[in-house]
């Protein structure tokens, strides 16, 4: 509940013995005050109006207009007051511009999100679409399960959202993921609509915490490669056999993303040469789902062995190579996500089978390829290009744990 009324602040007079006229806002029992242009003596303040005061008619009209503005803002935000702080309510009143509001878009985050997510899915960028969707759902949940105009997502809103997220036990990196998605959403809105949001990220810096290292060393890959798995013994063994093949194929092809592995079809193997029914050379051509970067990779000996294990020679050109599959529908995307999670669990099972105390996911495989490349003297620029990174900073994040490890080894060498 919020209310606003005029007061004369009689705590401190100015040099003329006058006191400042203010609007007092009481939001959920917590008061805030906004100073107005005029001051007067106690004797001139009668019934929330000035009396016996120069140009009193004009001054009272100004005071009435300012109070009306405050009450308009309160009324406009009636359905979301419970999720707002007193400071945010005060800021909304201070920034209210009735003329400017006429020229500003009132599009909500949910409505713009529907447009943006549909476009992103049509471009087959489903991971990005899910990222946007998760961020929008989090914003609406914080706002009391109510949609919110993008104009109202300012730096104060974001700071309160962060405090609520952390206060509920969330972590900084999780919130950072929401904020990076929100920043992208608002940037894209600004590119199409004038004055559609207050863009909080000029004043708010997205925070992050260092996480545990995600890469594994080459000996881990070798240990999993050397596992003896009898695929014909049981369906469980067959699933483990597939998981190892997927892990090694992704690693052999520059840390390929699991979704791109699932989408691979025979016609993406180009310049192929066969001896009898065995593939003996060729190139892999594919477009990375995340950023539409095109890749052309020479097939390694291990990649050739794996493709032959899946009878590549006998497959139709438009047939999926691996029995994962992908359907670009809501049900199909859900099924794919479930399969990815199951195989991430399988990758960890493979590590346990090899007596390795490490966590492996498709994401770790990608980081591992980058770190191992760095350890073999490949430059950051080549690694970044190989992974399809547009920003060198992304490559640096991939290699940070490796470089810290090198420094640790150097320190041990010195102090030991």
Coordinates of C-alpha atoms in Angstrom, one line a residue:
X1 CA 0.0 0.0 0.0
X2 CA 1.4 3.4 -1.0
X3 CA 0.2 6.9 -0.2
X4 CA 1.5 10.4 -0.9
X5 CA 0.7 13.8 0.6
X6 CA 2.3 17.3 1.0
X7 CA 4.2 18.2 4.2
X8 CA 6.2 21.1 5.5
X9 CA 9.5 19.7 6.8
X10 CA 10.0 21.8 9.9
X11 CA 13.3 20.1 11.0
X12 CA 15.7 22.7 9.6
X13 CA 14.9 26.2 8.5
X14 CA 16.9 28.1 5.8
X15 CA 18.6 31.4 6.5
X16 CA 15.2 33.2 5.9
X17 CA 13.5 31.1 8.5
X18 CA 11.6 29.1 5.9
X19 CA 11.1 25.3 5.7
X20 CA 11.1 23.1 2.6
X21 CA 7.8 21.9 1.2
X22 CA 7.9 18.2 0.3
X23 CA 5.9 15.2 -0.9
X24 CA 6.0 12.4 1.6
X25 CA 5.6 8.9 0.1
X26 CA 4.7 6.1 2.5
X27 CA 5.2 2.7 0.8
X28 CA 4.4 -0.4 2.9
X29 CA 4.9 1.7 6.0
X30 CA 8.3 3.0 5.0
X31 CA 8.4 6.8 4.3
X32 CA 10.5 8.6 1.6
X33 CA 10.4 12.3 0.8
X34 CA 10.8 14.3 -2.4
X35 CA 11.8 18.0 -2.0
X36 CA 9.8 20.5 -4.1
X37 CA 10.8 23.9 -5.4
X38 CA 9.3 26.1 -2.7
X39 CA 9.9 26.9 1.0
X40 CA 7.7 28.9 3.4
X41 CA 7.3 29.9 7.0
X42 CA 5.2 27.8 9.4
X43 CA 2.6 30.6 9.5
X44 CA 2.2 30.4 5.7
X45 CA 1.5 26.7 5.7
X46 CA -2.2 26.1 6.2
X47 CA -4.0 22.9 5.3
X48 CA -1.4 21.6 3.0
X49 CA -1.4 24.9 1.0
X50 CA 0.5 28.2 1.2
X51 CA -1.4 31.3 2.4
X52 CA -0.2 34.9 2.5
X53 CA 2.6 33.9 0.2
X54 CA 3.8 35.6 -3.0
X55 CA 2.0 34.2 -6.1
X56 CA 0.3 31.7 -3.8
X57 CA -2.2 30.7 -6.6
X58 CA 0.6 29.6 -8.9
X59 CA 2.6 27.9 -6.1
X60 CA -0.5 26.0 -5.0
X61 CA -1.2 24.9 -8.6
X62 CA 2.4 23.6 -8.8
X63 CA 2.1 21.8 -5.5
X64 CA -1.2 20.2 -6.6
X65 CA 0.3 19.1 -9.9
X66 CA 3.3 17.5 -8.2
X67 CA 1.1 15.6 -5.8
X68 CA -1.2 14.5 -8.7
X69 CA 1.9 13.2 -10.6
X70 CA 2.9 11.1 -7.5
X71 CA -0.6 9.7 -7.2
X72 CA -0.7 8.9 -11.0
X73 CA 2.5 6.9 -10.6
X74 CA 1.2 5.1 -7.6
X75 CA -2.0 4.2 -9.4
X76 CA -0.2 3.1 -12.5
X77 CA 1.9 0.6 -10.4
X78 CA -0.9 -0.5 -8.2
X79 CA -0.7 -4.2 -9.3
X80 CA 3.0 -4.5 -8.6
X81 CA 3.5 -2.4 -5.5
X82 CA 4.2 -5.4 -3.2
X83 CA 7.3 -6.3 -5.2
X84 CA 8.7 -2.7 -5.2
X85 CA 10.9 -1.0 -2.6
X86 CA 10.2 2.5 -1.3
X87 CA 13.3 3.8 -3.1
X88 CA 12.1 2.4 -6.4
X89 CA 8.7 4.0 -5.9
X90 CA 10.3 7.3 -5.2
X91 CA 12.5 7.0 -8.3
X92 CA 9.5 6.3 -10.5
X93 CA 7.8 9.4 -9.2
X94 CA 10.9 11.5 -9.7
X95 CA 11.4 10.3 -13.3
X96 CA 7.8 10.5 -14.3
X97 CA 7.3 12.6 -17.5
X98 CA 3.7 12.6 -18.8
X99 CA 4.7 14.2 -22.1
X100 CA 7.6 11.8 -22.6
X101 CA 5.4 8.9 -21.7
X102 CA 3.3 9.6 -24.8
X103 CA 6.2 9.0 -27.0
X104 CA 7.5 5.8 -25.3
X105 CA 6.7 2.2 -26.1
X106 CA 4.9 0.4 -23.4
X107 CA 5.7 -3.0 -24.7
X108 CA 6.1 -5.6 -22.0
X109 CA 9.1 -7.9 -21.5
X110 CA 6.8 -11.0 -22.1
X111 CA 5.3 -9.6 -25.3
X112 CA 8.7 -8.7 -26.8
X113 CA 10.1 -12.0 -25.5
X114 CA 7.4 -13.9 -27.5
X115 CA 8.4 -12.1 -30.7
X116 CA 12.1 -12.6 -30.1
X117 CA 11.9 -16.2 -29.0
X118 CA 9.8 -17.1 -32.0
X119 CA 12.3 -15.5 -34.4
X120 CA 15.2 -17.2 -32.6
X121 CA 13.6 -20.6 -32.9
X122 CA 12.8 -20.1 -36.6
X123 CA 16.6 -19.5 -37.0
X124 CA 17.1 -22.9 -35.2
X125 CA 18.9 -21.3 -32.3
X126 CA 17.0 -23.2 -29.7
X127 CA 19.6 -22.9 -27.0
X128 CA 19.5 -19.1 -27.2
X129 CA 15.7 -19.2 -27.3
X130 CA 15.6 -21.2 -24.1
X131 CA 18.1 -18.8 -22.5
X132 CA 15.9 -15.9 -23.3
X133 CA 12.8 -17.7 -22.0
X134 CA 14.5 -18.7 -18.7
X135 CA 15.5 -15.1 -18.1
X136 CA 12.0 -13.7 -18.9
X137 CA 10.4 -16.3 -16.6
X138 CA 12.8 -15.3 -13.8
X139 CA 12.0 -11.6 -14.3
X140 CA 8.2 -12.2 -14.2
X141 CA 8.5 -14.5 -11.2
X142 CA 10.4 -11.7 -9.3
X143 CA 7.7 -9.3 -10.3
X144 CA 5.1 -11.3 -8.5
X145 CA 4.2 -13.5 -11.5
X146 CA 3.1 -10.3 -13.4
X147 CA 4.3 -9.1 -16.7
X148 CA 6.3 -5.8 -16.7
X149 CA 6.8 -3.0 -19.2
X150 CA 10.4 -2.9 -20.4
X151 CA 10.4 0.8 -19.4
X152 CA 10.1 -0.3 -15.8
X153 CA 13.2 -2.5 -15.9
X154 CA 15.8 0.0 -14.7
X155 CA 18.9 -0.2 -12.6
X156 CA 16.9 -0.1 -9.4
X157 CA 14.7 -3.0 -10.5
X158 CA 17.8 -5.1 -11.5
X159 CA 19.5 -4.4 -8.1
X160 CA 16.4 -5.5 -6.2
X161 CA 16.1 -8.5 -8.4
X162 CA 19.7 -9.5 -7.7
X163 CA 19.2 -9.0 -3.9
X164 CA 16.1 -11.2 -4.0
X165 CA 17.9 -13.9 -6.0
X166 CA 20.8 -14.0 -3.7
X167 CA 18.6 -13.8 -0.6
X168 CA 16.7 -16.9 -1.8
X169 CA 20.0 -18.9 -2.0
X170 CA 20.7 -18.3 -5.7
X171 CA 24.3 -17.8 -6.9
X172 CA 25.9 -14.9 -8.7
X173 CA 26.7 -16.9 -11.8
X174 CA 23.1 -18.0 -12.2
X175 CA 21.9 -14.5 -11.9
X176 CA 24.6 -13.3 -14.3
X177 CA 23.2 -15.7 -16.9
X178 CA 19.8 -14.1 -16.5
X179 CA 21.3 -10.6 -16.8
X180 CA 23.3 -11.4 -19.9
X181 CA 20.1 -12.8 -21.5
X182 CA 18.1 -9.7 -20.4
X183 CA 20.8 -7.4 -21.7
X184 CA 20.6 -9.1 -25.1
X185 CA 16.8 -8.9 -25.0
X186 CA 16.8 -5.2 -24.3
X187 CA 19.5 -4.5 -26.8
X188 CA 17.5 -6.1 -29.5
X189 CA 14.3 -4.2 -28.5
X190 CA 16.2 -0.9 -28.6
X191 CA 17.3 -1.8 -32.2
X192 CA 13.7 -1.9 -33.3
X193 CA 11.7 0.4 -31.0
X194 CA 12.4 4.0 -29.9
X195 CA 12.4 4.7 -26.2
X196 CA 11.2 1.2 -25.3
X197 CA 13.3 0.6 -22.2
X198 CA 15.6 2.4 -19.7
X199 CA 18.5 0.0 -20.4
X200 CA 19.9 -0.6 -16.9
X201 CA 23.3 -2.0 -18.0
X202 CA 25.0 1.4 -18.5
X203 CA 25.0 1.6 -14.7
X204 CA 24.8 -2.0 -13.6
X205 CA 27.7 -4.3 -14.1
X206 CA 27.0 -8.0 -14.4
X207 CA 28.9 -9.9 -11.7
X208 CA 30.5 -13.3 -11.9
X209 CA 32.3 -15.7 -9.6
X210 CA 35.1 -18.0 -10.7
X211 CA 34.0 -21.5 -11.0
X212 CA 35.9 -24.8 -10.6
X213 CA 37.9 -25.8 -13.6
X214 CA 35.8 -27.4 -16.3
X215 CA 38.5 -29.0 -18.4
X216 CA 40.1 -32.4 -18.0
X217 CA 43.6 -33.5 -19.1
X218 CA 44.5 -35.7 -22.1
X219 CA 45.1 -38.7 -19.8
X220 CA 41.4 -38.6 -18.9
X221 CA 40.5 -38.8 -22.6
X222 CA 43.0 -41.6 -23.1
X223 CA 41.7 -43.6 -20.1
X224 CA 38.1 -43.4 -21.4
X225 CA 39.3 -44.3 -24.9
X226 CA 41.0 -47.5 -23.5
X227 CA 37.9 -48.7 -21.7
X228 CA 36.9 -52.2 -22.7
X229 CA 33.1 -52.2 -23.4
X230 CA 31.4 -55.3 -24.7
X231 CA 28.5 -53.6 -26.5
X232 CA 26.7 -56.9 -27.2
X233 CA 26.6 -58.0 -23.6
X234 CA 23.6 -55.9 -22.5
X235 CA 21.6 -52.8 -23.4
X236 CA 23.4 -51.0 -20.6
X237 CA 26.8 -51.8 -22.2
X238 CA 25.4 -50.7 -25.5
X239 CA 24.4 -47.3 -24.0
X240 CA 27.9 -46.9 -22.5
X241 CA 29.5 -47.8 -25.9
X242 CA 27.4 -45.1 -27.6
X243 CA 28.4 -42.6 -24.9
X244 CA 32.1 -43.3 -25.4
X245 CA 31.8 -42.9 -29.2
X246 CA 29.9 -39.6 -28.8
X247 CA 32.5 -38.3 -26.3
X248 CA 35.4 -39.2 -28.5
X249 CA 33.8 -37.9 -31.7
X250 CA 33.0 -34.5 -30.1
X251 CA 36.6 -34.3 -28.8
X252 CA 38.1 -35.2 -32.2
X253 CA 36.1 -32.5 -33.8
X254 CA 37.2 -29.5 -31.8
X255 CA 34.8 -30.0 -28.9
X256 CA 31.7 -30.1 -31.1
X257 CA 28.5 -29.3 -29.2
X258 CA 26.2 -32.2 -28.5
X259 CA 23.3 -30.7 -30.4
X260 CA 25.5 -30.5 -33.5
X261 CA 26.5 -34.2 -33.0
X262 CA 22.8 -35.1 -32.8
X263 CA 22.0 -33.3 -36.0
X264 CA 24.8 -34.8 -38.1
X265 CA 23.6 -36.4 -41.3
X266 CA 25.6 -38.5 -43.9
X267 CA 25.4 -35.7 -46.5
X268 CA 27.6 -33.6 -44.2
X269 CA 30.5 -35.9 -44.8
X270 CA 32.0 -34.5 -47.9
X271 CA 35.0 -35.4 -50.1
X272 CA 34.5 -38.9 -48.8
X273 CA 36.5 -41.9 -50.0
X274 CA 35.6 -45.5 -49.3
X275 CA 37.6 -48.7 -49.6
X276 CA 35.1 -51.5 -50.0
X277 CA 32.5 -50.3 -47.5
X278 CA 34.9 -48.6 -45.1
X279 CA 35.2 -44.8 -45.0
X280 CA 38.9 -44.0 -45.3
X281 CA 38.9 -40.2 -45.6
X282 CA 36.7 -37.2 -45.8
X283 CA 35.7 -33.9 -44.3
X284 CA 33.0 -33.0 -41.9
X285 CA 30.9 -29.9 -42.9
X286 CA 28.4 -28.4 -40.4
X287 CA 27.0 -25.2 -39.1
X288 CA 27.2 -24.7 -35.4
X289 CA 23.7 -24.3 -33.9
X290 CA 24.7 -21.7 -31.3
X291 CA 26.1 -19.0 -33.6
X292 CA 25.6 -20.2 -37.2
X293 CA 29.4 -20.5 -37.8
X294 CA 30.4 -22.9 -40.6
X295 CA 33.0 -25.6 -39.9
X296 CA 34.9 -27.8 -42.3
X297 CA 37.1 -30.4 -40.5
X298 CA 39.3 -33.1 -41.8
X299 CA 38.2 -36.4 -40.3
X300 CA 40.7 -37.9 -37.9
X301 CA 41.5 -41.6 -37.8
X302 CA 39.4 -42.0 -34.7
X303 CA 36.5 -40.1 -36.2
X304 CA 36.7 -42.5 -39.2
X305 CA 36.7 -45.5 -37.0
X306 CA 33.6 -44.2 -35.1
X307 CA 31.7 -43.4 -38.3
X308 CA 32.4 -46.9 -39.7
X309 CA 31.1 -48.4 -36.4
X310 CA 27.8 -46.7 -37.3
X311 CA 27.8 -48.2 -40.9
X312 CA 28.2 -44.8 -42.6
X313 CA 28.5 -46.5 -46.0
X314 CA 25.0 -47.9 -45.9
X315 CA 23.1 -44.8 -44.6
X316 CA 21.0 -42.6 -46.8
X317 CA 22.3 -39.1 -47.6
X318 CA 19.7 -37.4 -45.4
X319 CA 19.8 -40.0 -42.6
X320 CA 21.2 -39.1 -39.1
X321 CA 24.6 -40.7 -38.5
X322 CA 24.1 -41.3 -34.7
X323 CA 21.0 -42.7 -33.1
X324 CA 20.3 -39.6 -31.1
X325 CA 18.1 -37.7 -33.6
X326 CA 16.7 -34.2 -33.5
X327 CA 13.2 -32.9 -34.3
X328 CA 12.7 -29.1 -34.5
X329 CA 9.4 -29.1 -32.6
X330 CA 8.5 -28.5 -29.0
X331 CA 8.3 -32.2 -28.2
X332 CA 11.4 -32.9 -30.2
X333 CA 13.4 -30.3 -28.4
X334 CA 12.2 -31.6 -25.0
X335 CA 13.2 -35.2 -26.1
X336 CA 16.6 -33.9 -27.2
X337 CA 17.2 -32.1 -23.8
X338 CA 16.4 -35.3 -22.0
X339 CA 18.8 -37.4 -24.1
X340 CA 21.6 -34.8 -23.6
X341 CA 21.1 -35.0 -19.8
X342 CA 21.2 -38.8 -20.0
X343 CA 24.4 -38.9 -22.0
X344 CA 26.0 -36.3 -19.7
X345 CA 25.3 -38.8 -16.9
X346 CA 26.8 -41.6 -19.1
X347 CA 29.9 -39.5 -19.6
X348 CA 30.4 -39.3 -15.8
X349 CA 29.7 -43.1 -15.6
X350 CA 32.5 -43.6 -18.1
X351 CA 34.9 -41.6 -15.9
X352 CA 33.9 -43.8 -12.9
X353 CA 34.5 -46.9 -14.9
X354 CA 38.0 -45.7 -15.6
X355 CA 38.5 -44.9 -11.9
X356 CA 38.7 -41.2 -12.6
X357 CA 37.5 -38.6 -10.0
X358 CA 36.4 -36.0 -12.6
X359 CA 33.1 -34.6 -13.8
X360 CA 32.6 -34.8 -17.6
X361 CA 29.8 -33.2 -19.6
X362 CA 29.6 -32.3 -23.3
X363 CA 30.6 -28.8 -22.1
X364 CA 33.7 -30.1 -20.3
X365 CA 34.7 -31.9 -23.5
X366 CA 34.7 -28.6 -25.4
X367 CA 36.8 -26.9 -22.6
X368 CA 39.2 -29.8 -22.5
X369 CA 39.9 -29.6 -26.3
X370 CA 40.8 -25.9 -25.8
X371 CA 43.0 -26.5 -22.8
X372 CA 44.8 -29.5 -24.4
X373 CA 45.4 -27.5 -27.6
X374 CA 46.9 -24.7 -25.5
X375 CA 49.2 -27.2 -23.7
X376 CA 50.5 -28.4 -27.0
X377 CA 51.4 -24.8 -28.0
X378 CA 48.5 -23.8 -30.2
X379 CA 47.9 -20.1 -30.0
X380 CA 44.8 -18.5 -28.4
X381 CA 43.8 -17.0 -31.7
X382 CA 43.8 -20.4 -33.5
X383 CA 42.0 -22.0 -30.6
X384 CA 39.4 -19.3 -30.6
X385 CA 38.9 -19.6 -34.4
X386 CA 38.7 -23.4 -34.1
X387 CA 36.0 -23.1 -31.5
X388 CA 34.0 -20.5 -33.5
X389 CA 34.4 -17.7 -30.9
X390 CA 33.7 -14.2 -32.0
X391 CA 35.1 -12.6 -28.9
X392 CA 38.7 -13.5 -27.7
X393 CA 37.5 -13.0 -24.1
X394 CA 35.4 -16.1 -24.4
X395 CA 38.5 -18.1 -25.4
X396 CA 40.3 -16.6 -22.4
X397 CA 37.6 -17.9 -20.1
X398 CA 38.1 -21.4 -21.6
X399 CA 41.8 -21.3 -21.0
X400 CA 41.9 -19.6 -17.6
X401 CA 42.0 -22.7 -15.6
X402 CA 44.8 -24.1 -17.7
X403 CA 46.9 -20.9 -17.3
X404 CA 46.3 -20.9 -13.6
X405 CA 47.6 -24.5 -13.5
X406 CA 50.8 -23.6 -15.4
X407 CA 51.4 -20.8 -12.8
X408 CA 50.8 -23.2 -9.9
X409 CA 53.3 -25.6 -11.4
X410 CA 55.8 -22.8 -11.9
X411 CA 55.4 -21.8 -8.2
X412 CA 55.9 -25.4 -7.0
X413 CA 59.1 -25.6 -9.1
X414 CA 60.4 -22.4 -7.5
X415 CA 59.5 -23.1 -3.9
X416 CA 60.2 -26.8 -4.0

